[in-house]
PDB file of C-alpha atoms in Angstrom:
ATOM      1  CA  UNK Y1115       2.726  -6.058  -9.699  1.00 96.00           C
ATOM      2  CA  UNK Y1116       0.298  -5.708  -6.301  1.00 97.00           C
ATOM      3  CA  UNK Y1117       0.808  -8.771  -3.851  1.00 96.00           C
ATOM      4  CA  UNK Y1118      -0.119  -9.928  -0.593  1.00 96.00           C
ATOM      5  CA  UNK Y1119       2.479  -9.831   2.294  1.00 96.00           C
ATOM      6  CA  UNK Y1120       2.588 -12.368   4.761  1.00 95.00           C
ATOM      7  CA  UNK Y1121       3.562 -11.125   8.367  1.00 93.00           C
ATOM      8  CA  UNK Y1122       5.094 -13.359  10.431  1.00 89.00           C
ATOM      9  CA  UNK Y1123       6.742 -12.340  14.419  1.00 84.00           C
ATOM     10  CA  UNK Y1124      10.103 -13.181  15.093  1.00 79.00           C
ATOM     11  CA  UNK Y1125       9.003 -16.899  16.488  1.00 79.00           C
ATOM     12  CA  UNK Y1126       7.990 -17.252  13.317  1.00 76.00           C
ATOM     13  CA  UNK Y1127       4.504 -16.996  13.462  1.00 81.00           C
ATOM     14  CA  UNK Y1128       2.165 -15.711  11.731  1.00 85.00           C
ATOM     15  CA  UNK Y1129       0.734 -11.977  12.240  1.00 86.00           C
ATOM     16  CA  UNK Y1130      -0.918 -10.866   8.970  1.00 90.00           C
ATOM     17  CA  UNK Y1131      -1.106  -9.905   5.472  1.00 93.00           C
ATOM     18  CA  UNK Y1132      -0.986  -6.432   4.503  1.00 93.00           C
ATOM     19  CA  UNK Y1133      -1.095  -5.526   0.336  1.00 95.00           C
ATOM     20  CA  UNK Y1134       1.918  -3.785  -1.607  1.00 96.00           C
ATOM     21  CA  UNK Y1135       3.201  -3.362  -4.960  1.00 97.00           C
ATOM     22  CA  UNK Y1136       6.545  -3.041  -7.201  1.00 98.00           C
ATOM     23  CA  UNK Y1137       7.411   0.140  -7.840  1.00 97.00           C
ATOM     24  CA  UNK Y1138      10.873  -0.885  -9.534  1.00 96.00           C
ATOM     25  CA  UNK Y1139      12.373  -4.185 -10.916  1.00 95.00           C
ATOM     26  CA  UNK Y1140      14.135  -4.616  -7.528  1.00 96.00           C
ATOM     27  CA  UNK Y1141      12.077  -2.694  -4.823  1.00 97.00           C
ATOM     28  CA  UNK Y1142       8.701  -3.441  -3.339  1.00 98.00           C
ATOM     29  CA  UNK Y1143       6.474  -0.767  -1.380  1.00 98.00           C
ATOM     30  CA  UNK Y1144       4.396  -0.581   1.252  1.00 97.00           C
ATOM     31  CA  UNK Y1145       3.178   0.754   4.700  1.00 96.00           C
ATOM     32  CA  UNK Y1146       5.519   1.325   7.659  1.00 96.00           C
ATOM     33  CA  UNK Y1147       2.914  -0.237   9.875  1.00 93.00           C
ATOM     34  CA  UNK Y1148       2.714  -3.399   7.910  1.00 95.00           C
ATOM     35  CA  UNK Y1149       6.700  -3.928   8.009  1.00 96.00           C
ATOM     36  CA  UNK Y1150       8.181  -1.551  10.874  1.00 94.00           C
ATOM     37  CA  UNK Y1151      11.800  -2.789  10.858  1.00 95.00           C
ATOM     38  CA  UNK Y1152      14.227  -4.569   8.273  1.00 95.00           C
ATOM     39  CA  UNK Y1153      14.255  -7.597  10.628  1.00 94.00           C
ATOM     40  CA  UNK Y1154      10.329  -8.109  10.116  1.00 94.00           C
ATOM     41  CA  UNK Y1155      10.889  -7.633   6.427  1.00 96.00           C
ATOM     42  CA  UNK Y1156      13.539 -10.508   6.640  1.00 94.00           C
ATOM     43  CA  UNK Y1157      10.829 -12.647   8.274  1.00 93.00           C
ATOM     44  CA  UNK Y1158       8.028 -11.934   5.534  1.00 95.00           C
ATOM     45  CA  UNK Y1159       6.580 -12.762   2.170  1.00 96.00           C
ATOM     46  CA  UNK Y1160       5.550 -11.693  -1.091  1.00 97.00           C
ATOM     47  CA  UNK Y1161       2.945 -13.418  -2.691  1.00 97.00           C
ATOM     48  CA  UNK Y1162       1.943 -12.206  -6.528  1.00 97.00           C
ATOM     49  CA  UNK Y1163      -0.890 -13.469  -8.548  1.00 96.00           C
ATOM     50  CA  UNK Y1164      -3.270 -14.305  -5.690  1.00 95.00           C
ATOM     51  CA  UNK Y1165      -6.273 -14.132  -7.854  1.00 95.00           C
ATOM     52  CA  UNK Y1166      -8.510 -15.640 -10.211  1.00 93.00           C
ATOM     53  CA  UNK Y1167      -8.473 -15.764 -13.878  1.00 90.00           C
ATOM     54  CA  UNK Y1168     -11.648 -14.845 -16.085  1.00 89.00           C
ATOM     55  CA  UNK Y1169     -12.529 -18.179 -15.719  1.00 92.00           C
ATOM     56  CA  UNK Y1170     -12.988 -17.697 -11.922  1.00 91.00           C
ATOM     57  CA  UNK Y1171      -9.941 -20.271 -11.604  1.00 94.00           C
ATOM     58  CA  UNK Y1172      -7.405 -19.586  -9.059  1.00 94.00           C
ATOM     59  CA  UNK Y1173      -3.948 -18.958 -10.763  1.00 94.00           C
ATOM     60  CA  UNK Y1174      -0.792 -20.435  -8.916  1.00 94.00           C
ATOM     61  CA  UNK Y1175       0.847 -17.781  -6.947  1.00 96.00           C
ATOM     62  CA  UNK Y1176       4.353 -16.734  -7.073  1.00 97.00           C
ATOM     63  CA  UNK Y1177       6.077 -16.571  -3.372  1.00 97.00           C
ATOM     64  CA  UNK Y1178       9.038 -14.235  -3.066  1.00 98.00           C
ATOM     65  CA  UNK Y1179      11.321 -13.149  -0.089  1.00 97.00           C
ATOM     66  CA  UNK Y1180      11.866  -9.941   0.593  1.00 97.00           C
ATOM     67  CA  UNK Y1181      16.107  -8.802   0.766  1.00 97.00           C
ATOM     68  CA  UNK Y1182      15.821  -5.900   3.321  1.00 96.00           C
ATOM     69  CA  UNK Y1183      20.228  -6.236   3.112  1.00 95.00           C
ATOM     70  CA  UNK Y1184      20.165  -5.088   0.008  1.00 96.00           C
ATOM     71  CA  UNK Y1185      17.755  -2.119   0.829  1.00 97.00           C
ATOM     72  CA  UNK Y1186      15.481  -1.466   3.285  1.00 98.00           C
ATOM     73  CA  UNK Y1187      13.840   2.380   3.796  1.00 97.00           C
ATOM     74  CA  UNK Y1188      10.465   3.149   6.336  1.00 97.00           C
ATOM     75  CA  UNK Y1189       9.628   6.485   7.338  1.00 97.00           C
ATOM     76  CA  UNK Y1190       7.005   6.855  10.622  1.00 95.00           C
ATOM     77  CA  UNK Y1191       5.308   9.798   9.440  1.00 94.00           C
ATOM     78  CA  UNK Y1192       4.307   9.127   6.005  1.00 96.00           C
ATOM     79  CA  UNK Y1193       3.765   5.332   6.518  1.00 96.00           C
ATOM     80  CA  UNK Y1194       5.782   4.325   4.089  1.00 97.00           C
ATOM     81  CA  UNK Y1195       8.077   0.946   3.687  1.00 97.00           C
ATOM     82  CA  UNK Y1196      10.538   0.338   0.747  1.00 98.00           C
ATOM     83  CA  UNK Y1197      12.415  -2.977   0.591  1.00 98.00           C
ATOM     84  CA  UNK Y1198      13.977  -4.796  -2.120  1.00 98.00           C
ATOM     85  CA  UNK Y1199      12.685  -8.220  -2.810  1.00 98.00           C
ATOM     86  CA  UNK Y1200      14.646 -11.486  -4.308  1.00 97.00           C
ATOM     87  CA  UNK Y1201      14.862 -12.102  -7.980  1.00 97.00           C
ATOM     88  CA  UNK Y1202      13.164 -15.242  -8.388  1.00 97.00           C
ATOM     89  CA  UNK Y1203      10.510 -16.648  -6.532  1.00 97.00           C
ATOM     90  CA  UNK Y1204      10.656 -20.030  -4.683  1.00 95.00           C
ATOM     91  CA  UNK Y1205       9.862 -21.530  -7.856  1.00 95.00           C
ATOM     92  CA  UNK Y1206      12.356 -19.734  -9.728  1.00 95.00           C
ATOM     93  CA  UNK Y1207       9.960 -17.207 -11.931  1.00 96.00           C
ATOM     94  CA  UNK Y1208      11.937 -14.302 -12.543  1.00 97.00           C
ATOM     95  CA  UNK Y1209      10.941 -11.288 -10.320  1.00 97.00           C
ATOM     96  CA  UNK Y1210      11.044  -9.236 -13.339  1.00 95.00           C
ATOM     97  CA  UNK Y1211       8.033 -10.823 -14.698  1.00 95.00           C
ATOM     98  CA  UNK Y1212       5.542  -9.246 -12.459  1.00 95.00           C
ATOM     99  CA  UNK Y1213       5.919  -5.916 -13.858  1.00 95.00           C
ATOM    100  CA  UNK Y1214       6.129  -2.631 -11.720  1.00 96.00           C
ATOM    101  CA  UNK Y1215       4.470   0.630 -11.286  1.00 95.00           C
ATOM    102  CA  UNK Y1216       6.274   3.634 -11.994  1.00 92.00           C
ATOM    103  CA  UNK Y1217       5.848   6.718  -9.602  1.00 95.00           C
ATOM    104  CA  UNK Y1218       6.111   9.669 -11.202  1.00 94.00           C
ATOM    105  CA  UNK Y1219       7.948  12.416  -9.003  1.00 92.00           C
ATOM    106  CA  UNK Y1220       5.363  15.799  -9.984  1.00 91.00           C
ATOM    107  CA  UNK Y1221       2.409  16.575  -8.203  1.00 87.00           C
ATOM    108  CA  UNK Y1222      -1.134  17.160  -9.399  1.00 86.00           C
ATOM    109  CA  UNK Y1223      -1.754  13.607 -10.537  1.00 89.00           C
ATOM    110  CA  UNK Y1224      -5.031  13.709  -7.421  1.00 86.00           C
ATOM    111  CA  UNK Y1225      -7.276  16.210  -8.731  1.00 86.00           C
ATOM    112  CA  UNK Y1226     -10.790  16.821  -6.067  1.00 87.00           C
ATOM    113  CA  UNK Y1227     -13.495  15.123  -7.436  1.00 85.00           C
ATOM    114  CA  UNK Y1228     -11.633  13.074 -10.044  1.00 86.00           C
ATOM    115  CA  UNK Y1229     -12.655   9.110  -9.634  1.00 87.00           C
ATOM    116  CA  UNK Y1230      -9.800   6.925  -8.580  1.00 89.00           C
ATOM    117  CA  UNK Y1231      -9.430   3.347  -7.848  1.00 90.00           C
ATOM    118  CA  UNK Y1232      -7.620   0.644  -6.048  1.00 91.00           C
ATOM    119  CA  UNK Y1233      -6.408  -2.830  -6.382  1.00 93.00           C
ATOM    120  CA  UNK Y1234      -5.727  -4.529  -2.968  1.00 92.00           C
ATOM    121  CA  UNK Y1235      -5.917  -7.589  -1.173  1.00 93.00           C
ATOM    122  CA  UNK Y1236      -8.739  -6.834   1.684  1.00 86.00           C
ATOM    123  CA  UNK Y1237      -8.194  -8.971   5.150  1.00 86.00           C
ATOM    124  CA  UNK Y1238      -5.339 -11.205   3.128  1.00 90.00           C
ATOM    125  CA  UNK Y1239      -8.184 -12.269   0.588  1.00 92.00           C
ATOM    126  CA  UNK Y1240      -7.811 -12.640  -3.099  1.00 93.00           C
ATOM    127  CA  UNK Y1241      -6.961  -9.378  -5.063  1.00 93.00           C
ATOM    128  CA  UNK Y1242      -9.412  -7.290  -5.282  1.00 90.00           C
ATOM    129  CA  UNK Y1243     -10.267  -3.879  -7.489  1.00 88.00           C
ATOM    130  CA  UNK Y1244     -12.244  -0.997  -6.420  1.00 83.00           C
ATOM    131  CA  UNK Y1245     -13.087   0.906  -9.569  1.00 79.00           C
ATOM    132  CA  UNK Y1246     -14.190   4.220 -10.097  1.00 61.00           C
ATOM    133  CA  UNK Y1247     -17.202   4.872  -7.892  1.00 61.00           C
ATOM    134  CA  UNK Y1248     -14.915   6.460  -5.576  1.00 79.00           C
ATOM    135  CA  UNK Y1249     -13.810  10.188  -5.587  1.00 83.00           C
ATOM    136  CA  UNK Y1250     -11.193  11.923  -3.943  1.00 89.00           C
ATOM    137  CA  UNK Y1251     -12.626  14.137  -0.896  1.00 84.00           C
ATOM    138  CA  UNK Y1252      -9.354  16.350   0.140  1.00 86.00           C
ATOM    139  CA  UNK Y1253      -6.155  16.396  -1.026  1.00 88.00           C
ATOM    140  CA  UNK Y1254      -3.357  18.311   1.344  1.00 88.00           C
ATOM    141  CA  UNK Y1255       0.070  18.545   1.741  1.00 91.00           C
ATOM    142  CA  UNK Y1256       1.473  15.002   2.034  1.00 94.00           C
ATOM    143  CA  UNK Y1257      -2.041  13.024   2.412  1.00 90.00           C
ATOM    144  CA  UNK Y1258      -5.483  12.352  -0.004  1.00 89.00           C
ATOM    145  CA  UNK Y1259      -8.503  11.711   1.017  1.00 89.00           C
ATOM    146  CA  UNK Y1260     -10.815   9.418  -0.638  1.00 87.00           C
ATOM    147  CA  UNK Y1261     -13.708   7.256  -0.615  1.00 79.00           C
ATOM    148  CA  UNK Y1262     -12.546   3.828  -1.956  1.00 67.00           C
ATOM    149  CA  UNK Y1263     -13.716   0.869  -0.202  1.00 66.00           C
ATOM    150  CA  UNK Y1264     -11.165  -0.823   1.956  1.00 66.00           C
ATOM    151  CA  UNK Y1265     -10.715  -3.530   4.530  1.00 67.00           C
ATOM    152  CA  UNK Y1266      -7.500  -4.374   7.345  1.00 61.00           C
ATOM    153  CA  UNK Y1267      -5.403  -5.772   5.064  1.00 58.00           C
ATOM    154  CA  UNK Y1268      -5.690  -3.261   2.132  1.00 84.00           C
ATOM    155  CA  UNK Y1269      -2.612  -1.102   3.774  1.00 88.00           C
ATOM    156  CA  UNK Y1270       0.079  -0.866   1.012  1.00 93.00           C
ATOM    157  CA  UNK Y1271      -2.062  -0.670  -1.427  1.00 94.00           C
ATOM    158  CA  UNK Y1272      -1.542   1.778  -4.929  1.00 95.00           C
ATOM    159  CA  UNK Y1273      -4.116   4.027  -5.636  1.00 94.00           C
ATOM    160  CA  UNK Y1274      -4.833   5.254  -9.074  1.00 93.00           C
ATOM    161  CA  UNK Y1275      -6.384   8.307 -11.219  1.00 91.00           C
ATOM    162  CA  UNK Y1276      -8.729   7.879 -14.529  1.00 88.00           C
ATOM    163  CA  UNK Y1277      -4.809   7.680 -16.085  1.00 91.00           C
ATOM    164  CA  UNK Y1278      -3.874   4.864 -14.099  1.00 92.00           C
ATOM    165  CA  UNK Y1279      -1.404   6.729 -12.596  1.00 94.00           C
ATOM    166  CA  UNK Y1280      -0.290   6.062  -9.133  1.00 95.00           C
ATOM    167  CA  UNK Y1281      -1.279   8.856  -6.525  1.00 94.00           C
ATOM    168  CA  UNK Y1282      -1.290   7.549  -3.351  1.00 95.00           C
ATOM    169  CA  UNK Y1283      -0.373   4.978  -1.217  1.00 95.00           C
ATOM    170  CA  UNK Y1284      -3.215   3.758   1.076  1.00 92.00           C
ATOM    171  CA  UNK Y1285      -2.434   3.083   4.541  1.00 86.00           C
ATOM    172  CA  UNK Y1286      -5.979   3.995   6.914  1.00 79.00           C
ATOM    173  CA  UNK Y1287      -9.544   4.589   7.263  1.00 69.00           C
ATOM    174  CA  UNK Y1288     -10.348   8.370   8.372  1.00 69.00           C
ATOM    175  CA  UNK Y1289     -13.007   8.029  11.458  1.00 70.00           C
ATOM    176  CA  UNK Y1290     -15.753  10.741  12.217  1.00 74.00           C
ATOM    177  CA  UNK Y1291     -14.832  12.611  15.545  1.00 81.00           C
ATOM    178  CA  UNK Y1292     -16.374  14.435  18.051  1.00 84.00           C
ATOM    179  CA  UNK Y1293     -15.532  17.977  19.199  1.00 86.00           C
ATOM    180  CA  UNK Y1294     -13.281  16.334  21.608  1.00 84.00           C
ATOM    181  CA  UNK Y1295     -11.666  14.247  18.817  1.00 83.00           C
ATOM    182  CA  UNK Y1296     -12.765  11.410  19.576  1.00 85.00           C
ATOM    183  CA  UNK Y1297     -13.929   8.492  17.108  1.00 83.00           C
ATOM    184  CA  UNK Y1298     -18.089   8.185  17.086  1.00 85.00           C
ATOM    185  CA  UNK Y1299     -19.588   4.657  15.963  1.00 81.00           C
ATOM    186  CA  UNK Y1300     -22.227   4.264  13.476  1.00 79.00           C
ATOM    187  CA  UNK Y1301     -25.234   5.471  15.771  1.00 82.00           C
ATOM    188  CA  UNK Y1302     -22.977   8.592  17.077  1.00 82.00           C
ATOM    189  CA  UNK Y1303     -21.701   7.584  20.341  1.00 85.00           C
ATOM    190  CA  UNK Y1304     -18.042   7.639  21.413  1.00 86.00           C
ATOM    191  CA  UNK Y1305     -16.395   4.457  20.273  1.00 85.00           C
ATOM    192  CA  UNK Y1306     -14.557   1.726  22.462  1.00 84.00           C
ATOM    193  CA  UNK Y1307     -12.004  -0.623  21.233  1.00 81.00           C
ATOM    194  CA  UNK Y1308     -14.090  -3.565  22.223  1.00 84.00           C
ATOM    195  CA  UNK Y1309     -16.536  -2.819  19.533  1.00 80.00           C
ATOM    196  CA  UNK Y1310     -14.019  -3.782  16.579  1.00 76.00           C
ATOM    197  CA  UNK Y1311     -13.166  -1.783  13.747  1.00 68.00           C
ATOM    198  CA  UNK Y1312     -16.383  -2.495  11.942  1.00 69.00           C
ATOM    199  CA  UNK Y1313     -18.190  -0.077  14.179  1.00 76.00           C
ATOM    200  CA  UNK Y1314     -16.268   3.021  13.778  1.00 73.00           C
ATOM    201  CA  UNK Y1315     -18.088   5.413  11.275  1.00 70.00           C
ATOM    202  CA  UNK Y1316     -15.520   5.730   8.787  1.00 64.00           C
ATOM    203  CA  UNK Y1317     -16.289   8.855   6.443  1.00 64.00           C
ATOM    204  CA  UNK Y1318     -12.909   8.572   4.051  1.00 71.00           C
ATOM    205  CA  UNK Y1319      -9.897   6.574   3.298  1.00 83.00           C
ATOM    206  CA  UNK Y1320      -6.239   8.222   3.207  1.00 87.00           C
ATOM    207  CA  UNK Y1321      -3.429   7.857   1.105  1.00 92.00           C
ATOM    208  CA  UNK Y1322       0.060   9.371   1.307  1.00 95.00           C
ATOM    209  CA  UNK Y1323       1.236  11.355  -2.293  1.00 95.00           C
ATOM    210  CA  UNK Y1324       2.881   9.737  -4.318  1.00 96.00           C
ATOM    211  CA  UNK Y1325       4.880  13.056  -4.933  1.00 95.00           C
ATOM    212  CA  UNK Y1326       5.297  13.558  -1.222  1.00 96.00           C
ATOM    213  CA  UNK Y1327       7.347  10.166  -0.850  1.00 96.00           C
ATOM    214  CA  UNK Y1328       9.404  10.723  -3.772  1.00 96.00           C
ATOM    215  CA  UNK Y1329      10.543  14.109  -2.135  1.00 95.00           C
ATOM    216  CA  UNK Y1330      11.442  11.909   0.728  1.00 96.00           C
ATOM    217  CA  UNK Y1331      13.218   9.362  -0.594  1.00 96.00           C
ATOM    218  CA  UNK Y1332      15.377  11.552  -2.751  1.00 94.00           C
ATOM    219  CA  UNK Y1333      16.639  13.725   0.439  1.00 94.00           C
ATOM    220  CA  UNK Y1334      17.434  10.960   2.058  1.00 95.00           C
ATOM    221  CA  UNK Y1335      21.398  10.708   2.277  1.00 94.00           C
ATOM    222  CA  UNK Y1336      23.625   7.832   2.330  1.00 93.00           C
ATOM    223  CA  UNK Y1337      22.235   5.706  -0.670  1.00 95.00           C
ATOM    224  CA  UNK Y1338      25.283   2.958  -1.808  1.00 96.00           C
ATOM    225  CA  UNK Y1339      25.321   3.291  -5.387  1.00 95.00           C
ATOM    226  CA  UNK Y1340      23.648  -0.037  -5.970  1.00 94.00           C
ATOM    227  CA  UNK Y1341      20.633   1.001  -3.820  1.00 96.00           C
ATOM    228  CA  UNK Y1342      20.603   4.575  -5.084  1.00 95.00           C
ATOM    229  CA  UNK Y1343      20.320   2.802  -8.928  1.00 94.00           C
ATOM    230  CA  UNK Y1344      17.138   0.481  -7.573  1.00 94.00           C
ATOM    231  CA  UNK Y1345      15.561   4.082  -6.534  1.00 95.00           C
ATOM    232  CA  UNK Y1346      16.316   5.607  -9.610  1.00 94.00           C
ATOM    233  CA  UNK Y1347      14.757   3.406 -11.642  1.00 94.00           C
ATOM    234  CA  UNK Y1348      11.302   3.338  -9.699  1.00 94.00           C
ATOM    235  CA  UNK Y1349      10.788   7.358 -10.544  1.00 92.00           C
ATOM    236  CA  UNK Y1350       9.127   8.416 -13.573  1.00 88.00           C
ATOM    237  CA  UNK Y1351       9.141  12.398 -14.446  1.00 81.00           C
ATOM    238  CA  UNK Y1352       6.393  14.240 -16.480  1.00 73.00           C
ATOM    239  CA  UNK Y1353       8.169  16.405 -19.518  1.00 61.00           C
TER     240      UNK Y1353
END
């Protein structure tokens, strides 16, 4: 159910490749920043099974386009993009066959200290999982903090507990500061933009709740019935 999403500007050219995941039969998530506007969704792909088998042999990928008419939700603050995506892919496999993640609507699923992991597709590469030997820093109102390893291109991806539960969706790296907030490099000193992203002295990853985008989602008014059915069927709730 995690793909790669191909970017592309409204020449049609390409931009980029962010990660996201199915959270319903219909609906796809992922960050704001990777698709700000319905029109850039309309202009972008969704490419499942980007990966190799246990055999180390690529499988053949599945290519979907996303249907921001039918829905299409992004919220600024929380970083957080929800469009629905075609039924069947340009080679006519059924969407449905991917799978999805549930999201279940209660919090306390990120526990300090617990291990999580991540499956993502780092710089546009193949899918990749970081397992386990990661632990969750901080966990605050709407946002977690983490140590998984991640790349530009991992935005959109699910994070998961020991249960395999999704808790967060990752969007950024958290850089070390100065008193004067500013980012530091590796050796300490204040970083510049010329020095690339590879210099900054990251000391976390952050994800946005799970629970925390539920809560958004289902205040938002205005839902058309059809669209309000593809949200209810992406929410899960612990009895």
């Amino acid at each position: 159910s995690v793909c790669r999403i191909e970017i592309h500007n409204g020449d049609g050219g390409f931009e980029g490749y962010g990660t996201g995941f199915l959270v319903s039969p219909d609906l796809l998530m992922t960050n704001n920043h990777v698709l700000t506007s319905s029109a850039a969704a309309s202009r972008s792909l969704a490419e499942f099974r980007y990966e190799d088998d246990a055999d180390l042999i690529p499988r053949p990928t599945k290519i979907f386009k996303l249907d921001a008419g039918r829905l299409f939700f992004t919220d600024k603050k929380l970083d957080v993009t929800l469009v629905a995506v075609r039924p069947q892919a340009t080679d006519g496999t059924a969407l449905i066959d991917q799978g999805h993640l549930s999201l279940i609507a209660e919090s306390g699923k990120a526990v300090r200290g617990e291990s999580v992991s991540a499956i993502q597709h780092p710089e546009g590469h193949k899918k990749q999982i970081a397992l386990r030997a990661n632990h969750i820093i901080d966990v605050f109102d709407d946002f977690v903090h983490y140590e998984t390893d991640t790349m530009p291109g991992s935005s959109g991806s699910p994070v998961f507990n020991d249960q395999w539960e999704v808790v967060a969706l990752h969007h950024s790296g958290v850089p070390r500061r100065n008193a004067a907030k500013r980012i530091l490099d590796i050796k300490g000193r204040v970083w510049k933009e010329e020095m690339g992203l590879n210099r900054i002295d990251w000391v976390a990853n952050e994800g946005i709740r799970i629970s925390s985008i539920v809560r958004l989602v289902q205040g938002t008014p205005g839902w058309t019935a059809e669209q309000q059915a593809m949200l209810d069927q992406m929410i899960t709730h612990v009895v």
